[in-house]
């Protein structure tokens, strides 16, 4: 969910509990269109481990990416600050090997648990201290784990986001290698053509 660091969009406070009911109406949120869903599933297969793994989905929203990961054989723990989002994620993945917790993505309430991959979409840029969040998330990974970070820069008049170059710089001291996938040209992911910067970085530690 794309917000400023204080939970606002374009300067206006956002009530994410209230937004939960319509959050999935965005093509890349609900993944209701079969083509959009298939495009994200294909990307996840390339970003996440090829074997069944434990995935931490931070800022999971209503759990659409969590569901794709679970369908690919992974065990998922999702975290979102909005109780209403968490409730919808739990319903969406009912009967699957997934757990959803209400909490801050920057400091997820997972205790000593460690994961094979930390998946974060459109959350990092909105945090007040992205570098600190990345360091914390790296500490949640098992050896040979990976961060999967889907980010971008949105808007033309007053653009908001985190450019890919900046994110790669932040990851330099944390990862042994990084891979950048540019996503703007893949309209299947968004349900429409886009002309802003959208990308994913897979950082292996």
Tab-separated table of C-alpha atoms in Angstrom:
chain	number	residue	atom	x	y	z
A	1	UNK	CA	0.000	0.000	0.000
A	2	UNK	CA	1.577	3.256	-1.107
A	3	UNK	CA	1.657	5.869	1.639
A	4	UNK	CA	3.905	8.509	3.047
A	5	UNK	CA	5.845	7.541	6.177
A	6	UNK	CA	3.070	8.775	8.457
A	7	UNK	CA	0.392	6.706	6.746
A	8	UNK	CA	-0.791	9.383	4.330
A	9	UNK	CA	-1.212	9.525	0.588
A	10	UNK	CA	-0.623	12.882	-1.099
A	11	UNK	CA	-0.798	14.533	2.297
A	12	UNK	CA	-4.161	13.051	3.289
A	13	UNK	CA	-4.485	10.506	6.105
A	14	UNK	CA	-5.551	7.057	4.984
A	15	UNK	CA	-7.757	4.806	7.085
A	16	UNK	CA	-6.517	1.428	5.890
A	17	UNK	CA	-9.187	-0.410	7.866
A	18	UNK	CA	-11.809	1.512	5.895
A	19	UNK	CA	-9.901	0.891	2.645
A	20	UNK	CA	-9.781	-2.863	3.211
A	21	UNK	CA	-13.216	-3.393	1.668
A	22	UNK	CA	-12.172	-1.817	-1.656
A	23	UNK	CA	-8.418	-2.518	-1.606
A	24	UNK	CA	-8.737	-5.507	-3.934
A	25	UNK	CA	-10.513	-3.426	-6.591
A	26	UNK	CA	-7.098	-2.320	-7.884
A	27	UNK	CA	-5.988	-4.898	-10.480
A	28	UNK	CA	-2.566	-5.456	-8.895
A	29	UNK	CA	-4.025	-5.644	-5.370
A	30	UNK	CA	-6.853	-8.138	-5.754
A	31	UNK	CA	-5.341	-10.043	-8.698
A	32	UNK	CA	-8.881	-10.874	-9.792
A	33	UNK	CA	-8.107	-10.705	-13.501
A	34	UNK	CA	-6.648	-14.061	-14.590
A	35	UNK	CA	-3.980	-12.385	-16.716
A	36	UNK	CA	-2.814	-10.088	-13.915
A	37	UNK	CA	-2.839	-12.982	-11.470
A	38	UNK	CA	-0.821	-15.179	-13.808
A	39	UNK	CA	1.727	-12.404	-14.362
A	40	UNK	CA	2.353	-11.976	-10.622
A	41	UNK	CA	2.488	-15.742	-10.109
A	42	UNK	CA	5.132	-16.007	-12.829
A	43	UNK	CA	7.208	-13.244	-11.247
A	44	UNK	CA	6.970	-14.779	-7.775
A	45	UNK	CA	8.210	-18.112	-9.093
A	46	UNK	CA	11.325	-16.327	-10.289
A	47	UNK	CA	11.841	-14.301	-7.097
A	48	UNK	CA	11.065	-16.812	-4.348
A	49	UNK	CA	13.019	-20.010	-3.611
A	50	UNK	CA	12.357	-22.886	-5.977
A	51	UNK	CA	11.722	-25.310	-3.116
A	52	UNK	CA	9.025	-24.991	-0.412
A	53	UNK	CA	10.218	-22.238	1.915
A	54	UNK	CA	9.090	-20.037	4.785
A	55	UNK	CA	8.062	-16.618	3.483
A	56	UNK	CA	7.437	-13.442	5.501
A	57	UNK	CA	5.068	-11.117	3.596
A	58	UNK	CA	5.331	-7.636	5.139
A	59	UNK	CA	2.602	-5.093	4.504
A	60	UNK	CA	0.636	-8.037	3.144
A	61	UNK	CA	-2.635	-6.145	2.728
A	62	UNK	CA	-5.451	-8.548	1.919
A	63	UNK	CA	-3.019	-11.379	1.252
A	64	UNK	CA	-3.048	-11.624	-2.551
A	65	UNK	CA	0.692	-12.249	-2.890
A	66	UNK	CA	0.599	-14.470	0.189
A	67	UNK	CA	-1.993	-16.610	-1.566
A	68	UNK	CA	0.145	-16.936	-4.692
A	69	UNK	CA	3.129	-17.934	-2.566
A	70	UNK	CA	1.047	-20.510	-0.678
A	71	UNK	CA	-0.248	-21.930	-3.945
A	72	UNK	CA	3.378	-22.400	-5.009
A	73	UNK	CA	4.018	-24.565	-1.951
A	74	UNK	CA	5.459	-22.023	0.487
A	75	UNK	CA	4.569	-21.488	4.136
A	76	UNK	CA	3.547	-17.876	4.640
A	77	UNK	CA	3.514	-15.486	7.577
A	78	UNK	CA	1.852	-12.178	6.701
A	79	UNK	CA	2.029	-8.937	8.679
A	80	UNK	CA	-0.029	-5.788	8.195
A	81	UNK	CA	-0.737	-2.771	10.381
A	82	UNK	CA	-4.454	-2.847	9.553
A	83	UNK	CA	-6.573	-5.378	11.476
A	84	UNK	CA	-9.192	-5.247	8.723
A	85	UNK	CA	-6.594	-6.121	6.083
A	86	UNK	CA	-5.346	-8.984	8.237
A	87	UNK	CA	-8.893	-10.268	8.665
A	88	UNK	CA	-9.394	-10.343	4.902
A	89	UNK	CA	-6.040	-12.042	4.374
A	90	UNK	CA	-6.974	-14.743	6.865
A	91	UNK	CA	-10.258	-15.326	5.048
A	92	UNK	CA	-8.540	-15.390	1.649
A	93	UNK	CA	-6.081	-18.065	2.811
A	94	UNK	CA	-8.441	-20.041	5.043
A	95	UNK	CA	-7.396	-23.682	5.151
A	96	UNK	CA	-3.874	-22.992	3.896
A	97	UNK	CA	-0.590	-23.154	5.798
A	98	UNK	CA	-0.475	-19.428	6.511
A	99	UNK	CA	-0.491	-17.171	9.566
A	100	UNK	CA	-1.401	-13.466	9.590
A	101	UNK	CA	-0.417	-11.020	12.307
A	102	UNK	CA	-1.320	-7.412	12.994
A	103	UNK	CA	1.824	-5.338	13.375
A	104	UNK	CA	4.315	-2.846	12.001
A	105	UNK	CA	6.110	-3.992	8.852
A	106	UNK	CA	9.282	-2.228	9.993
A	107	UNK	CA	9.323	-4.297	13.196
A	108	UNK	CA	7.171	-7.371	12.545
A	109	UNK	CA	5.990	-9.281	15.628
A	110	UNK	CA	7.637	-12.599	14.719
A	111	UNK	CA	9.930	-13.031	17.725
A	112	UNK	CA	12.907	-15.298	17.056
A	113	UNK	CA	11.400	-16.890	13.948
A	114	UNK	CA	13.583	-16.760	10.842
A	115	UNK	CA	12.595	-17.008	7.182
A	116	UNK	CA	13.945	-18.058	3.818
A	117	UNK	CA	12.576	-14.944	2.119
A	118	UNK	CA	11.121	-11.602	3.160
A	119	UNK	CA	8.639	-10.303	0.573
A	120	UNK	CA	7.703	-6.603	0.659
A	121	UNK	CA	5.616	-4.781	-1.959
A	122	UNK	CA	5.141	-1.000	-2.002
A	123	UNK	CA	5.968	-0.553	1.681
A	124	UNK	CA	9.663	0.227	2.099
A	125	UNK	CA	9.575	3.671	0.490
A	126	UNK	CA	6.838	4.812	2.889
A	127	UNK	CA	8.791	3.964	6.032
A	128	UNK	CA	10.545	6.807	7.880
A	129	UNK	CA	13.917	4.978	7.914
A	130	UNK	CA	14.227	2.531	4.988
A	131	UNK	CA	17.868	1.709	5.753
A	132	UNK	CA	17.029	0.681	9.299
A	133	UNK	CA	14.093	-1.429	8.109
A	134	UNK	CA	16.303	-3.233	5.600
A	135	UNK	CA	18.869	-4.040	8.285
A	136	UNK	CA	16.133	-5.424	10.529
A	137	UNK	CA	14.619	-7.499	7.740
A	138	UNK	CA	18.020	-8.930	6.863
A	139	UNK	CA	18.278	-10.120	10.441
A	140	UNK	CA	15.028	-12.052	9.993
A	141	UNK	CA	16.546	-14.181	7.234
A	142	UNK	CA	18.174	-17.561	7.517
A	143	UNK	CA	21.611	-18.029	5.930
A	144	UNK	CA	21.295	-17.892	2.131
A	145	UNK	CA	17.956	-16.101	2.507
A	146	UNK	CA	16.696	-13.330	0.272
A	147	UNK	CA	14.841	-10.024	0.344
A	148	UNK	CA	12.249	-9.583	-2.411
A	149	UNK	CA	11.432	-5.886	-2.644
A	150	UNK	CA	8.837	-4.548	-5.100
A	151	UNK	CA	9.011	-0.752	-5.202
A	152	UNK	CA	8.802	2.245	-7.499
A	153	UNK	CA	8.318	5.969	-7.938
A	154	UNK	CA	4.741	7.068	-8.570
A	155	UNK	CA	3.237	10.317	-9.859
A	156	UNK	CA	4.483	12.991	-12.239
A	157	UNK	CA	3.643	16.292	-10.504
A	158	UNK	CA	4.887	15.393	-7.023
A	159	UNK	CA	6.461	11.949	-7.436
A	160	UNK	CA	6.763	9.737	-4.369
A	161	UNK	CA	8.656	6.515	-3.895
A	162	UNK	CA	12.182	5.161	-3.793
A	163	UNK	CA	14.245	5.035	-7.010
A	164	UNK	CA	15.894	1.735	-7.865
A	165	UNK	CA	19.377	3.241	-7.708
A	166	UNK	CA	18.822	4.412	-4.140
A	167	UNK	CA	17.492	1.034	-3.031
A	168	UNK	CA	20.444	-0.768	-4.579
A	169	UNK	CA	22.795	1.571	-2.710
A	170	UNK	CA	21.036	0.842	0.582
A	171	UNK	CA	21.387	-2.893	-0.062
A	172	UNK	CA	25.105	-2.807	-0.916
A	173	UNK	CA	26.358	-3.460	2.652
A	174	UNK	CA	23.620	-6.023	3.347
A	175	UNK	CA	23.580	-8.402	0.381
A	176	UNK	CA	26.151	-10.556	-1.397
A	177	UNK	CA	24.334	-10.037	-4.692
A	178	UNK	CA	21.305	-8.214	-6.040
A	179	UNK	CA	19.136	-8.551	-9.121
A	180	UNK	CA	17.025	-5.723	-10.502
A	181	UNK	CA	13.905	-6.500	-12.542
A	182	UNK	CA	12.290	-3.519	-14.271
A	183	UNK	CA	8.502	-3.942	-14.186
A	184	UNK	CA	7.074	-0.792	-15.777
A	185	UNK	CA	6.902	-2.259	-19.270
A	186	UNK	CA	4.972	-5.347	-18.161
A	187	UNK	CA	1.397	-4.055	-18.357
A	188	UNK	CA	0.096	-7.489	-17.373
A	189	UNK	CA	1.200	-6.840	-13.775
A	190	UNK	CA	-0.815	-3.640	-13.438
A	191	UNK	CA	-3.811	-4.333	-15.623
A	192	UNK	CA	-2.898	-1.313	-17.763
A	193	UNK	CA	0.011	0.543	-19.314
A	194	UNK	CA	2.114	2.563	-16.843
A	195	UNK	CA	4.864	5.101	-17.441
A	196	UNK	CA	6.344	5.532	-13.978
A	197	UNK	CA	9.224	3.607	-12.398
A	198	UNK	CA	8.233	0.186	-11.078
A	199	UNK	CA	10.723	-2.556	-10.298
A	200	UNK	CA	11.688	-5.447	-8.056
A	201	UNK	CA	15.005	-6.177	-6.390
A	202	UNK	CA	15.974	-9.657	-5.198
A	203	UNK	CA	18.829	-9.382	-2.712
A	204	UNK	CA	20.549	-12.549	-1.515
A	205	UNK	CA	22.365	-12.392	1.814
